[in-house]
Amino acid sequence: LKATSVSNFESFDFWAAMANNGCPTYRSTRGGQSGLQFEDAVFEGLAQDGGLLVPDFIPDVSSTFKSWSSLAFHELAFEIVSR
């Protein structure tokens, strides 16, 4: 699985990020918070240090991106969250 780092985090480790049941963890763009689960990131809103909470990695969907254009919204949502 190919992943693209969201930014220049020097300690990015794809396999460590995937160790959490295949779910990415989230971190602050300001570096003060990391390792948050999806639910925690959503309910937190902004990180405690004022940064945005972003995933540790973004899966590469370039090979399937064009095929998604014909999907209904609920089908597209399923494809996105299952990656």
Short mmCIF file of C-alpha atoms in Angstrom, two decimals:
data_model
loop_
_atom_site.label_atom_id
_atom_site.label_comp_id
_atom_site.label_asym_id
_atom_site.label_seq_id
_atom_site.Cartn_x
_atom_site.Cartn_y
_atom_site.Cartn_z
CA LEU A 1 0.00 0.00 0.00
CA LYS A 2 1.45 3.33 -1.05
CA ALA A 3 0.82 6.34 1.14
CA THR A 4 1.61 10.02 0.87
CA SER A 5 2.76 11.89 3.95
CA VAL A 6 0.58 14.87 4.80
CA SER A 7 3.56 17.05 5.66
CA ASN A 8 7.20 16.85 6.67
CA PHE A 9 6.82 14.99 9.95
CA GLU A 10 10.27 13.57 10.57
CA SER A 11 8.97 10.62 12.59
CA PHE A 12 6.39 9.40 10.06
CA ASP A 13 6.12 5.62 10.15
CA PHE A 14 3.45 4.16 7.86
CA TRP A 15 3.39 0.73 9.51
CA ALA A 16 3.15 2.20 13.00
CA ALA A 17 0.25 4.33 11.81
CA MET A 18 -1.48 1.24 10.38
CA ALA A 19 -0.94 -0.82 13.56
CA ASN A 20 -4.14 0.64 14.99
CA ASN A 21 -6.52 -1.86 13.28
CA GLY A 22 -5.60 -0.42 9.89
CA CYS A 23 -6.92 3.01 10.85
CA PRO A 24 -4.80 6.12 10.48
CA THR A 25 -4.07 8.23 13.48
CA TYR A 26 -4.29 12.00 13.49
CA ARG A 27 -1.84 14.68 14.58
CA SER A 28 -1.67 18.44 14.91
CA THR A 29 -0.17 20.53 12.14
CA ARG A 30 1.70 22.38 14.91
CA GLY A 31 3.23 19.20 16.33
CA GLY A 32 1.80 19.41 19.84
CA GLN A 33 -0.56 16.46 19.61
CA SER A 34 -0.44 13.08 17.85
CA GLY A 35 -1.80 9.56 17.94
CA LEU A 36 -5.47 10.53 18.03
CA GLN A 37 -8.11 8.09 16.80
CA PHE A 38 -10.61 9.28 14.18
CA GLU A 39 -13.42 9.75 16.70
CA ASP A 40 -11.18 11.74 19.04
CA ALA A 41 -10.00 13.98 16.19
CA VAL A 42 -13.58 14.66 15.05
CA PHE A 43 -14.88 15.49 18.52
CA GLU A 44 -11.79 17.53 19.41
CA GLY A 45 -12.18 19.81 16.38
CA LEU A 46 -8.93 21.76 16.65
CA ALA A 47 -5.86 20.37 18.38
CA GLN A 48 -5.07 21.60 21.87
CA ASP A 49 -2.13 23.57 20.46
CA GLY A 50 -4.44 25.38 17.99
CA GLY A 51 -3.34 23.37 14.96
CA LEU A 52 -5.50 21.41 12.57
CA LEU A 53 -5.86 17.68 13.12
CA VAL A 54 -4.76 15.84 9.97
CA PRO A 55 -4.25 12.13 9.22
CA ASP A 56 -0.72 10.75 9.47
CA PHE A 57 -1.01 9.54 5.88
CA ILE A 58 -3.30 9.79 2.88
CA PRO A 59 -3.72 6.60 0.83
CA ASP A 60 -2.79 6.82 -2.84
CA VAL A 61 -6.06 6.50 -4.79
CA SER A 62 -4.74 7.74 -8.14
CA SER A 63 -5.37 4.37 -9.80
CA THR A 64 -9.08 4.32 -8.84
CA PHE A 65 -9.89 8.02 -8.71
CA LYS A 66 -11.43 8.26 -12.20
CA SER A 67 -13.69 5.24 -11.67
CA TRP A 68 -15.27 7.01 -8.68
CA SER A 69 -16.83 9.73 -10.86
CA SER A 70 -19.86 7.56 -11.67
CA LEU A 71 -20.60 6.49 -8.08
CA ALA A 72 -23.55 7.69 -6.03
CA PHE A 73 -22.66 9.70 -2.93
CA HIS A 74 -23.13 6.81 -0.49
CA GLU A 75 -21.03 4.51 -2.71
CA LEU A 76 -18.26 7.12 -2.93
CA ALA A 77 -18.33 7.64 0.83
CA PHE A 78 -17.96 3.89 1.33
CA GLU A 79 -14.99 3.72 -1.06
CA ILE A 80 -13.24 6.61 0.68
CA VAL A 81 -13.64 5.40 4.26
CA SER A 82 -12.71 1.82 3.38
CA ARG A 83 -9.23 2.86 2.21
#
